[in-house]
Amino acid sequence: METRPDVFSVLLFIVVLHSVAASPSYSSSSSANLSFTFYAASCPSAEFMVRNTVRSASSVDPTIPGKLLRLLFHDCFVEGCDASVLLQGNGTEQSDPANRSLGGFSVIDSAKRVLEIFCPGTVSCADIVVLAARDAVEMAGGPAIQIPTGRRDGMVSAASNVRPNIVDTSFSVDEMIKLFSSKGMSLNDLVTLSGAHTIGTAHCSAFSDRFQKDSKGKLTLIDTSLNSTYADELIKQCPADSSPSVLVNNDPDTSFMFDNQYYRNLLSHRGLFQSDSVLFNDERTRKQVEDFANDQVGFFESWGQSFFKLTSIGVKTGDEGEIRRSCSATNT
Ligand code: HEM
């Protein structure tokens, strides 16, 4: 269950610690109009407030980091990292089936509410989505990354833009490469960012294409690239008559830990989605999967670079877009 952090305790904590808020990094950015000091004068504690909200929400609900990370991916691949995924209403991105299982919205809303009190009209929802995902990874044990800010919020959100821009689990490596490269992302980025599946959960329907019903109505494995013991475990968790709300951990071993276990799972044929398994089965990506499985530091370094690229996709800056007052609706 997603839970909303208590805004007032978050506020109190922020007021007490306001003076010791971490100062922003002053390292340089390669992304043209984004800056590591964007809120240094206008809202110096912006990152601290987001982090605090994510921390408090994740301590109550450990599924939050996975939700926030996936939310970022679905935001950035559709219309760029502009918070278009947060807009509510008929026909917006949220109404596409690929987005129905997204979560973490209430955490973004909580952070925005706090920021609107201390720095009204200043911090974009697009930046909050990025910072929250960045913090979620770190809180789950992943690397700490400096990310520049200054993104502005988009005005467009259409369900019809989702399918052509979001990867499906049935995609081949070729199809994934094509979509990633259309966003300026490399093969290396594809393998690295797929490592996000080291945390979080999936609905049974997300991998049901790997099984079929036999004449007695029982599920049997049809995808022989999957380890049969693991397949049996999945069938136990997701029997043919299971409720559509049943969730399975993406990483069966260290479910809430952001580590390189995802790649070790792939080596032992325990990738949950077909789109995970193919990364080990395809010779173009296998070597990198093996490298990351043996070298968590190498994975974390690569993660920092690929995550940075992900958060730079199609950003709106300067006079583009707006700074929303509420993340779920445009200002007008
Ligand atoms: C490359 C192709 C990818 C495919 C086909 C894919 C597909 C999926 C699917 C089907 C789910 C389960 C959704 C559900 O049933 O609730 C999922 C979960 C997740 N995905 Fe991906 N994904 C991909 C890449 C990524 C990337 C690049 C990221 C982030 C950088 C990401 C982050 C996540 C996370 C964290 C979850 C767990 C969400 C939760 O716990 O609620 N995925 N993904």
mmCIF file of C-alpha atoms and ligand atoms in Angstrom:
data_model
loop_
_atom_site.group_PDB
_atom_site.id
_atom_site.type_symbol
_atom_site.label_atom_id
_atom_site.label_comp_id
_atom_site.label_asym_id
_atom_site.label_seq_id
_atom_site.Cartn_x
_atom_site.Cartn_y
_atom_site.Cartn_z
ATOM 1 C CA MET A 1 0.000 0.000 0.000
ATOM 2 C CA GLU A 2 1.282 3.414 -0.899
ATOM 3 C CA THR A 3 1.137 5.739 2.072
ATOM 4 C CA ARG A 4 1.333 9.486 2.253
ATOM 5 C CA PRO A 5 3.988 10.898 4.592
ATOM 6 C CA ASP A 6 2.775 13.211 7.319
ATOM 7 C CA VAL A 7 3.379 16.617 5.778
ATOM 8 C CA PHE A 8 3.521 18.396 9.135
ATOM 9 C CA SER A 9 6.216 16.170 10.585
ATOM 10 C CA VAL A 10 8.162 16.576 7.374
ATOM 11 C CA LEU A 11 7.805 20.357 7.684
ATOM 12 C CA LEU A 12 8.906 20.368 11.308
ATOM 13 C CA PHE A 13 11.955 18.311 10.482
ATOM 14 C CA ILE A 14 12.821 20.651 7.650
ATOM 15 C CA VAL A 15 12.482 23.765 9.796
ATOM 16 C CA VAL A 16 14.775 22.275 12.455
ATOM 17 C CA LEU A 17 17.368 21.152 9.973
ATOM 18 C CA HIS A 18 17.014 23.962 7.448
ATOM 19 C CA SER A 19 20.367 25.470 8.379
ATOM 20 C CA VAL A 20 22.278 22.229 7.935
ATOM 21 C CA ALA A 21 20.784 21.407 4.546
ATOM 22 C CA ALA A 22 23.378 20.013 2.190
ATOM 23 C CA SER A 23 24.662 22.663 -0.188
ATOM 24 C CA PRO A 24 24.265 21.938 -3.839
ATOM 25 C CA SER A 25 27.218 20.588 -5.774
ATOM 26 C CA TYR A 26 29.192 23.002 -7.886
ATOM 27 C CA SER A 27 30.510 20.523 -10.421
ATOM 28 C CA SER A 28 29.866 21.380 -14.057
ATOM 29 C CA SER A 29 27.085 19.965 -16.210
ATOM 30 C CA SER A 30 27.239 18.854 -19.813
ATOM 31 C CA SER A 31 23.489 19.301 -20.240
ATOM 32 C CA ALA A 32 23.146 22.716 -21.782
ATOM 33 C CA ASN A 33 20.598 24.648 -19.772
ATOM 34 C CA LEU A 34 20.440 22.603 -16.605
ATOM 35 C CA SER A 35 22.575 23.657 -13.676
ATOM 36 C CA PHE A 36 23.929 22.170 -10.459
ATOM 37 C CA THR A 37 23.209 25.485 -8.731
ATOM 38 C CA PHE A 38 19.810 26.179 -10.252
ATOM 39 C CA TYR A 39 17.960 26.537 -6.929
ATOM 40 C CA ALA A 40 20.999 27.791 -4.941
ATOM 41 C CA ALA A 41 19.516 31.270 -4.567
ATOM 42 C CA SER A 42 15.785 30.695 -5.129
ATOM 43 C CA CYS A 43 15.289 27.592 -2.978
ATOM 44 C CA PRO A 44 18.529 26.394 -1.407
ATOM 45 C CA SER A 45 16.916 23.530 0.482
ATOM 46 C CA ALA A 46 14.902 22.179 -2.466
ATOM 47 C CA GLU A 47 16.869 18.949 -2.762
ATOM 48 C CA PHE A 48 16.857 18.474 0.984
ATOM 49 C CA MET A 49 13.073 18.802 1.113
ATOM 50 C CA VAL A 50 12.561 16.260 -1.663
ATOM 51 C CA ARG A 51 14.995 13.847 -0.049
ATOM 52 C CA ASN A 52 13.297 14.162 3.296
ATOM 53 C CA THR A 53 9.884 13.473 1.799
ATOM 54 C CA VAL A 54 11.173 10.408 -0.053
ATOM 55 C CA ARG A 55 12.926 9.150 3.053
ATOM 56 C CA SER A 56 9.891 9.520 5.258
ATOM 57 C CA ALA A 57 7.568 7.867 2.684
ATOM 58 C CA SER A 58 9.988 4.984 2.050
ATOM 59 C CA SER A 59 10.421 4.301 5.745
ATOM 60 C CA VAL A 60 6.680 3.703 6.015
ATOM 61 C CA ASP A 61 6.341 1.895 2.682
ATOM 62 C CA PRO A 62 9.421 0.091 1.287
ATOM 63 C CA THR A 63 7.793 -0.245 -2.158
ATOM 64 C CA ILE A 64 8.089 3.519 -2.731
ATOM 65 C CA PRO A 65 11.661 3.561 -4.178
ATOM 66 C CA GLY A 66 10.690 1.148 -6.973
ATOM 67 C CA LYS A 67 7.614 3.193 -7.803
ATOM 68 C CA LEU A 68 9.515 6.470 -7.946
ATOM 69 C CA LEU A 69 12.216 5.015 -10.186
ATOM 70 C CA ARG A 70 9.749 3.587 -12.702
ATOM 71 C CA LEU A 71 7.750 6.826 -12.651
ATOM 72 C CA LEU A 72 10.860 8.701 -13.792
ATOM 73 C CA PHE A 73 11.473 6.252 -16.657
ATOM 74 C CA HIS A 74 7.897 6.594 -17.894
ATOM 75 C CA ASP A 75 8.053 10.376 -17.558
ATOM 76 C CA CYS A 76 11.333 10.856 -19.426
ATOM 77 C CA PHE A 77 10.603 8.500 -22.329
ATOM 78 C CA VAL A 78 7.306 10.210 -23.147
ATOM 79 C CA GLU A 79 7.605 13.940 -24.007
ATOM 80 C CA GLY A 80 10.923 14.147 -22.125
ATOM 81 C CA CYS A 81 11.480 14.640 -18.386
ATOM 82 C CA ASP A 82 8.726 17.230 -17.992
ATOM 83 C CA ALA A 83 6.313 15.685 -15.478
ATOM 84 C CA SER A 84 3.778 15.050 -18.265
ATOM 85 C CA VAL A 85 3.137 11.668 -16.627
ATOM 86 C CA LEU A 86 1.734 13.430 -13.544
ATOM 87 C CA LEU A 87 -1.063 15.286 -15.337
ATOM 88 C CA GLN A 88 -4.514 13.931 -14.586
ATOM 89 C CA GLY A 89 -7.592 14.042 -16.783
ATOM 90 C CA ASN A 90 -9.235 12.343 -19.718
ATOM 91 C CA GLY A 91 -6.791 10.974 -22.251
ATOM 92 C CA THR A 92 -3.602 11.936 -20.395
ATOM 93 C CA GLU A 93 -0.570 9.615 -20.251
ATOM 94 C CA GLN A 94 -1.841 8.102 -17.026
ATOM 95 C CA SER A 95 -4.856 6.661 -18.806
ATOM 96 C CA ASP A 96 -2.758 4.440 -21.092
ATOM 97 C CA PRO A 97 -2.669 0.798 -19.888
ATOM 98 C CA ALA A 98 1.161 0.897 -19.836
ATOM 99 C CA ASN A 99 0.924 3.527 -17.109
ATOM 100 C CA ARG A 100 -1.927 2.123 -15.036
ATOM 101 C CA SER A 101 0.374 0.349 -12.601
ATOM 102 C CA LEU A 102 2.555 3.401 -11.974
ATOM 103 C CA GLY A 103 2.773 4.632 -8.393
ATOM 104 C CA GLY A 104 4.586 7.114 -6.198
ATOM 105 C CA PHE A 105 2.385 10.065 -7.225
ATOM 106 C CA SER A 106 1.449 10.905 -3.638
ATOM 107 C CA VAL A 107 5.128 11.214 -2.682
ATOM 108 C CA ILE A 108 5.720 13.714 -5.495
ATOM 109 C CA ASP A 109 2.590 15.623 -4.421
ATOM 110 C CA SER A 110 3.793 15.736 -0.799
ATOM 111 C CA ALA A 111 7.198 17.073 -1.800
ATOM 112 C CA LYS A 112 5.542 19.675 -4.014
ATOM 113 C CA ARG A 113 3.252 20.819 -1.192
ATOM 114 C CA VAL A 114 6.219 21.363 1.118
ATOM 115 C CA LEU A 115 8.150 23.188 -1.614
ATOM 116 C CA GLU A 116 5.179 25.424 -2.413
ATOM 117 C CA ILE A 117 5.135 26.545 1.234
ATOM 118 C CA PHE A 118 8.843 27.417 1.420
ATOM 119 C CA CYS A 119 9.540 28.406 -2.198
ATOM 120 C CA PRO A 120 6.224 29.080 -3.970
ATOM 121 C CA GLY A 121 6.184 28.786 -7.760
ATOM 122 C CA THR A 122 9.872 27.885 -7.906
ATOM 123 C CA VAL A 123 10.615 24.171 -8.077
ATOM 124 C CA SER A 124 9.241 22.231 -11.045
ATOM 125 C CA CYS A 125 7.451 18.909 -10.746
ATOM 126 C CA ALA A 126 9.816 17.634 -13.450
ATOM 127 C CA ASP A 127 12.796 18.266 -11.162
ATOM 128 C CA ILE A 128 10.978 16.707 -8.211
ATOM 129 C CA VAL A 129 10.369 13.483 -10.189
ATOM 130 C CA VAL A 130 14.066 13.306 -11.099
ATOM 131 C CA LEU A 131 15.354 14.113 -7.611
ATOM 132 C CA ALA A 132 12.917 11.713 -5.955
ATOM 133 C CA ALA A 133 14.028 8.830 -8.204
ATOM 134 C CA ARG A 134 17.679 9.703 -7.643
ATOM 135 C CA ASP A 135 17.136 9.702 -3.863
ATOM 136 C CA ALA A 136 15.051 6.514 -3.997
ATOM 137 C CA VAL A 137 17.953 4.633 -5.594
ATOM 138 C CA GLU A 138 20.396 5.902 -2.996
ATOM 139 C CA MET A 139 18.049 5.039 -0.137
ATOM 140 C CA ALA A 140 17.704 1.506 -1.487
ATOM 141 C CA GLY A 141 21.498 1.115 -1.305
ATOM 142 C CA GLY A 142 22.435 2.422 -4.757
ATOM 143 C CA PRO A 143 24.971 5.091 -5.687
ATOM 144 C CA ALA A 144 24.667 8.776 -4.744
ATOM 145 C CA ILE A 145 24.499 10.895 -7.887
ATOM 146 C CA GLN A 146 24.664 14.646 -8.453
ATOM 147 C CA ILE A 147 21.979 15.695 -10.932
ATOM 148 C CA PRO A 148 21.559 19.199 -12.380
ATOM 149 C CA THR A 149 18.161 20.915 -12.125
ATOM 150 C CA GLY A 150 16.183 23.592 -13.930
ATOM 151 C CA ARG A 151 13.691 21.433 -15.824
ATOM 152 C CA ARG A 152 10.306 23.027 -16.506
ATOM 153 C CA ASP A 153 6.922 21.329 -16.524
ATOM 154 C CA GLY A 154 5.272 20.380 -19.801
ATOM 155 C CA MET A 155 1.764 21.355 -20.869
ATOM 156 C CA VAL A 156 1.033 18.278 -22.996
ATOM 157 C CA SER A 157 0.110 14.793 -21.824
ATOM 158 C CA ALA A 158 -1.578 12.402 -24.258
ATOM 159 C CA ALA A 159 -2.233 8.691 -23.897
ATOM 160 C CA SER A 160 -1.510 8.293 -27.604
ATOM 161 C CA ASN A 161 2.123 9.278 -26.967
ATOM 162 C CA VAL A 162 2.717 6.444 -24.501
ATOM 163 C CA ARG A 163 2.703 3.238 -26.572
ATOM 164 C CA PRO A 164 5.121 4.437 -29.242
ATOM 165 C CA ASN A 165 7.598 5.549 -26.577
ATOM 166 C CA ILE A 166 7.439 2.898 -23.864
ATOM 167 C CA VAL A 167 9.142 -0.474 -24.039
ATOM 168 C CA ASP A 168 7.046 -3.602 -23.763
ATOM 169 C CA THR A 169 8.262 -6.841 -22.169
ATOM 170 C CA SER A 170 7.698 -8.628 -25.490
ATOM 171 C CA PHE A 171 10.280 -6.403 -27.239
ATOM 172 C CA SER A 172 13.352 -7.979 -28.833
ATOM 173 C CA VAL A 173 16.790 -6.533 -28.154
ATOM 174 C CA ASP A 174 16.613 -4.886 -31.595
ATOM 175 C CA GLU A 175 13.331 -3.183 -30.755
ATOM 176 C CA MET A 176 14.667 -1.985 -27.405
ATOM 177 C CA ILE A 177 17.864 -0.669 -29.001
ATOM 178 C CA LYS A 178 15.786 1.209 -31.575
ATOM 179 C CA LEU A 179 13.586 2.887 -28.991
ATOM 180 C CA PHE A 180 16.471 3.703 -26.653
ATOM 181 C CA SER A 181 18.558 5.143 -29.474
ATOM 182 C CA SER A 182 15.631 7.354 -30.512
ATOM 183 C CA LYS A 183 16.079 8.948 -27.060
ATOM 184 C CA GLY A 184 19.841 9.285 -27.474
ATOM 185 C CA MET A 185 20.466 6.259 -25.275
ATOM 186 C CA SER A 186 23.047 3.597 -26.145
ATOM 187 C CA LEU A 187 23.143 -0.179 -25.863
ATOM 188 C CA ASN A 188 25.201 0.356 -22.724
ATOM 189 C CA ASP A 189 22.442 2.598 -21.296
ATOM 190 C CA LEU A 190 19.837 -0.079 -22.074
ATOM 191 C CA VAL A 191 21.698 -2.783 -20.155
ATOM 192 C CA THR A 192 22.577 -0.427 -17.316
ATOM 193 C CA LEU A 193 19.125 1.086 -16.801
ATOM 194 C CA SER A 194 17.454 -2.327 -17.024
ATOM 195 C CA GLY A 195 19.349 -2.924 -13.765
ATOM 196 C CA ALA A 196 16.540 -0.849 -12.204
ATOM 197 C CA HIS A 197 14.701 -4.167 -12.018
ATOM 198 C CA THR A 198 16.890 -5.005 -9.038
ATOM 199 C CA ILE A 199 14.126 -3.363 -6.980
ATOM 200 C CA GLY A 200 10.372 -3.140 -7.225
ATOM 201 C CA THR A 201 7.552 -5.425 -8.161
ATOM 202 C CA ALA A 202 5.505 -6.580 -11.132
ATOM 203 C CA HIS A 203 1.966 -7.800 -11.691
ATOM 204 C CA CYS A 204 1.602 -11.415 -12.828
ATOM 205 C CA SER A 205 0.298 -10.186 -16.183
ATOM 206 C CA ALA A 206 3.696 -8.596 -16.918
ATOM 207 C CA PHE A 207 5.305 -12.017 -17.459
ATOM 208 C CA SER A 208 2.312 -14.288 -18.125
ATOM 209 C CA ASP A 209 3.434 -14.583 -21.774
ATOM 210 C CA ARG A 210 6.122 -16.986 -20.544
ATOM 211 C CA PHE A 211 3.509 -19.507 -19.453
ATOM 212 C CA GLN A 212 0.463 -21.162 -20.958
ATOM 213 C CA LYS A 213 -2.518 -23.009 -19.518
ATOM 214 C CA ASP A 214 -2.542 -26.784 -19.986
ATOM 215 C CA SER A 215 -5.700 -28.855 -20.551
ATOM 216 C CA LYS A 216 -6.339 -28.921 -16.775
ATOM 217 C CA GLY A 217 -6.145 -25.150 -16.568
ATOM 218 C CA LYS A 218 -2.719 -25.232 -14.866
ATOM 219 C CA LEU A 219 0.139 -22.992 -15.966
ATOM 220 C CA THR A 220 3.163 -24.550 -17.636
ATOM 221 C CA LEU A 221 6.380 -22.918 -18.775
ATOM 222 C CA ILE A 222 6.691 -22.233 -22.505
ATOM 223 C CA ASP A 223 9.739 -19.953 -22.387
ATOM 224 C CA THR A 224 12.614 -22.394 -22.055
ATOM 225 C CA SER A 225 15.107 -19.611 -21.385
ATOM 226 C CA LEU A 226 13.667 -19.382 -17.844
ATOM 227 C CA ASN A 227 15.115 -21.487 -15.006
ATOM 228 C CA SER A 228 12.518 -24.175 -14.265
ATOM 229 C CA THR A 229 12.788 -23.929 -10.446
ATOM 230 C CA TYR A 230 12.293 -20.177 -10.668
ATOM 231 C CA ALA A 231 9.395 -20.741 -13.078
ATOM 232 C CA ASP A 232 7.768 -23.069 -10.503
ATOM 233 C CA GLU A 233 8.116 -20.373 -7.839
ATOM 234 C CA LEU A 234 6.470 -17.860 -10.154
ATOM 235 C CA ILE A 235 3.592 -20.232 -10.887
ATOM 236 C CA LYS A 236 3.096 -20.677 -7.135
ATOM 237 C CA GLN A 237 2.950 -16.926 -6.641
ATOM 238 C CA CYS A 238 0.835 -16.345 -9.745
ATOM 239 C CA PRO A 239 -1.406 -19.374 -10.319
ATOM 240 C CA ALA A 240 -3.783 -19.294 -13.295
ATOM 241 C CA ASP A 241 -6.643 -18.053 -11.110
ATOM 242 C CA SER A 242 -4.641 -15.432 -9.176
ATOM 243 C CA SER A 243 -6.088 -11.995 -8.591
ATOM 244 C CA PRO A 244 -4.911 -9.274 -11.014
ATOM 245 C CA SER A 245 -3.529 -7.347 -8.034
ATOM 246 C CA VAL A 246 -0.945 -9.993 -7.026
ATOM 247 C CA LEU A 247 2.608 -8.655 -7.095
ATOM 248 C CA VAL A 248 5.900 -10.490 -7.507
ATOM 249 C CA ASN A 249 9.341 -9.122 -6.617
ATOM 250 C CA ASN A 250 11.395 -8.214 -9.691
ATOM 251 C CA ASP A 251 14.493 -9.513 -7.920
ATOM 252 C CA PRO A 252 13.628 -12.654 -5.961
ATOM 253 C CA ASP A 253 16.816 -12.527 -3.844
ATOM 254 C CA THR A 254 17.400 -8.953 -2.645
ATOM 255 C CA SER A 255 14.043 -7.374 -3.485
ATOM 256 C CA PHE A 256 14.443 -4.012 -1.768
ATOM 257 C CA MET A 257 18.172 -3.598 -2.276
ATOM 258 C CA PHE A 258 19.572 -1.634 -5.200
ATOM 259 C CA ASP A 259 22.534 -3.844 -6.078
ATOM 260 C CA ASN A 260 23.881 -5.900 -9.005
ATOM 261 C CA GLN A 261 21.809 -8.973 -8.116
ATOM 262 C CA TYR A 262 19.616 -8.359 -11.195
ATOM 263 C CA TYR A 263 22.546 -9.284 -13.435
ATOM 264 C CA ARG A 264 23.403 -12.359 -11.363
ATOM 265 C CA ASN A 265 19.760 -13.386 -11.745
ATOM 266 C CA LEU A 266 20.078 -13.053 -15.510
ATOM 267 C CA LEU A 267 23.149 -15.313 -15.460
ATOM 268 C CA SER A 268 21.117 -17.981 -13.647
ATOM 269 C CA HIS A 269 18.182 -17.571 -16.092
ATOM 270 C CA ARG A 270 16.019 -15.832 -13.524
ATOM 271 C CA GLY A 271 15.132 -12.638 -15.343
ATOM 272 C CA LEU A 272 11.463 -11.935 -14.609
ATOM 273 C CA PHE A 273 10.460 -10.355 -17.916
ATOM 274 C CA GLN A 274 11.249 -11.702 -21.338
ATOM 275 C CA SER A 275 12.863 -8.307 -22.020
ATOM 276 C CA ASP A 276 15.253 -8.990 -19.117
ATOM 277 C CA SER A 277 16.196 -12.514 -20.223
ATOM 278 C CA VAL A 278 16.987 -11.448 -23.775
ATOM 279 C CA LEU A 279 19.770 -9.209 -22.467
ATOM 280 C CA PHE A 280 21.661 -12.324 -21.426
ATOM 281 C CA ASN A 281 20.626 -14.365 -24.446
ATOM 282 C CA ASP A 282 21.783 -11.783 -26.995
ATOM 283 C CA GLU A 283 25.507 -11.724 -27.722
ATOM 284 C CA ARG A 284 25.547 -7.929 -28.076
ATOM 285 C CA THR A 285 24.521 -7.445 -24.459
ATOM 286 C CA ARG A 286 25.677 -10.630 -22.707
ATOM 287 C CA LYS A 287 29.234 -9.449 -21.988
ATOM 288 C CA GLN A 288 27.995 -6.348 -20.190
ATOM 289 C CA VAL A 289 25.502 -8.383 -18.186
ATOM 290 C CA GLU A 290 28.361 -10.667 -17.101
ATOM 291 C CA ASP A 291 30.603 -7.722 -16.245
ATOM 292 C CA PHE A 292 27.950 -6.087 -14.066
ATOM 293 C CA ALA A 293 27.144 -9.428 -12.407
ATOM 294 C CA ASN A 294 30.778 -9.615 -11.312
ATOM 295 C CA ASP A 295 31.388 -5.974 -10.535
ATOM 296 C CA GLN A 296 28.891 -3.928 -8.557
ATOM 297 C CA VAL A 297 31.184 -0.895 -8.493
ATOM 298 C CA GLY A 298 31.337 -0.988 -12.296
ATOM 299 C CA PHE A 299 27.546 -1.214 -12.451
ATOM 300 C CA PHE A 300 27.153 1.740 -10.076
ATOM 301 C CA GLU A 301 29.565 3.873 -12.114
ATOM 302 C CA SER A 302 27.709 3.063 -15.297
ATOM 303 C CA TRP A 303 24.387 3.688 -13.522
ATOM 304 C CA GLY A 304 25.485 7.216 -12.617
ATOM 305 C CA GLN A 305 26.233 8.023 -16.254
ATOM 306 C CA SER A 306 23.142 6.379 -17.751
ATOM 307 C CA PHE A 307 20.845 7.828 -15.101
ATOM 308 C CA PHE A 308 22.257 11.277 -15.837
ATOM 309 C CA LYS A 309 21.452 10.771 -19.537
ATOM 310 C CA LEU A 310 17.959 9.487 -18.730
ATOM 311 C CA THR A 311 17.204 12.586 -16.654
ATOM 312 C CA SER A 312 18.360 14.854 -19.489
ATOM 313 C CA ILE A 313 16.015 13.475 -22.180
ATOM 314 C CA GLY A 314 13.941 16.191 -23.869
ATOM 315 C CA VAL A 315 14.115 18.577 -20.919
ATOM 316 C CA LYS A 316 12.299 21.897 -21.170
ATOM 317 C CA THR A 317 14.210 24.894 -19.817
ATOM 318 C CA GLY A 318 14.209 28.698 -19.906
ATOM 319 C CA ASP A 319 10.874 30.005 -21.206
ATOM 320 C CA GLU A 320 9.511 26.611 -22.215
ATOM 321 C CA GLY A 321 6.660 25.070 -20.254
ATOM 322 C CA GLU A 322 5.877 26.397 -16.774
ATOM 323 C CA ILE A 323 6.379 25.762 -13.071
ATOM 324 C CA ARG A 324 3.161 24.047 -12.033
ATOM 325 C CA ARG A 325 1.494 25.012 -8.780
ATOM 326 C CA SER A 326 0.121 21.504 -8.408
ATOM 327 C CA CYS A 327 1.826 18.546 -10.079
ATOM 328 C CA SER A 328 -1.368 16.918 -11.319
ATOM 329 C CA ALA A 329 -2.642 19.898 -13.357
ATOM 330 C CA THR A 330 -1.286 22.645 -15.589
ATOM 331 C CA ASN A 331 -1.666 26.190 -14.204
ATOM 332 C CA THR A 332 -4.274 27.288 -16.750
HETATM 333 C C1 HEM B 1 14.015 -1.811 -21.072
HETATM 334 C C2 HEM B 1 12.813 -2.243 -21.046
HETATM 335 C C3 HEM B 1 11.880 -2.270 -19.861
HETATM 336 C C4 HEM B 1 10.734 -2.956 -19.816
HETATM 337 C C5 HEM B 1 10.160 -3.842 -20.911
HETATM 338 C C6 HEM B 1 10.143 -2.737 -18.516
HETATM 339 C C7 HEM B 1 8.930 -3.248 -18.103
HETATM 340 C C8 HEM B 1 8.488 -3.238 -16.812
HETATM 341 C C9 HEM B 1 7.286 -3.877 -16.344
HETATM 342 C C10 HEM B 1 6.285 -4.629 -17.208
HETATM 343 C C11 HEM B 1 7.214 -3.708 -15.016
HETATM 344 C C12 HEM B 1 6.147 -4.241 -14.071
HETATM 345 C C13 HEM B 1 4.983 -3.289 -13.966
HETATM 346 C C14 HEM B 1 3.874 -3.895 -13.153
HETATM 347 O O1 HEM B 1 3.391 -4.954 -13.538
HETATM 348 O O2 HEM B 1 3.472 -3.301 -12.140
HETATM 349 C C15 HEM B 1 8.374 -2.941 -14.620
HETATM 350 C C16 HEM B 1 8.654 -2.584 -13.344
HETATM 351 C C17 HEM B 1 9.659 -1.711 -13.032
HETATM 352 N N1 HEM B 1 10.506 -1.072 -13.911
HETATM 353 FE FE1 HEM B 1 10.767 -1.537 -15.830
HETATM 354 N N2 HEM B 1 10.949 -1.906 -17.807
HETATM 355 C C18 HEM B 1 12.021 -1.569 -18.583
HETATM 356 C C19 HEM B 1 13.027 -0.697 -18.249
HETATM 357 C C20 HEM B 1 13.064 0.013 -17.081
HETATM 358 C C21 HEM B 1 13.931 1.142 -16.823
HETATM 359 C C22 HEM B 1 14.883 1.752 -17.829
HETATM 360 C C23 HEM B 1 13.677 1.527 -15.550
HETATM 361 C C24 HEM B 1 14.253 2.678 -14.771
HETATM 362 C C25 HEM B 1 15.363 3.295 -15.038
HETATM 363 C C26 HEM B 1 12.689 0.627 -15.003
HETATM 364 C C27 HEM B 1 12.256 0.639 -13.707
HETATM 365 C C28 HEM B 1 11.320 -0.254 -13.202
HETATM 366 C C29 HEM B 1 11.029 -0.378 -11.790
HETATM 367 C C30 HEM B 1 11.760 0.297 -10.655
HETATM 368 C C31 HEM B 1 9.970 -1.293 -11.687
HETATM 369 C C32 HEM B 1 9.243 -1.687 -10.416
HETATM 370 C C33 HEM B 1 8.062 -0.745 -10.231
HETATM 371 C C34 HEM B 1 7.298 -0.931 -8.944
HETATM 372 O O3 HEM B 1 7.827 -1.500 -8.003
HETATM 373 O O4 HEM B 1 6.150 -0.454 -8.867
HETATM 374 N N3 HEM B 1 12.307 -0.251 -15.971
HETATM 375 N N4 HEM B 1 9.120 -2.649 -15.733
#
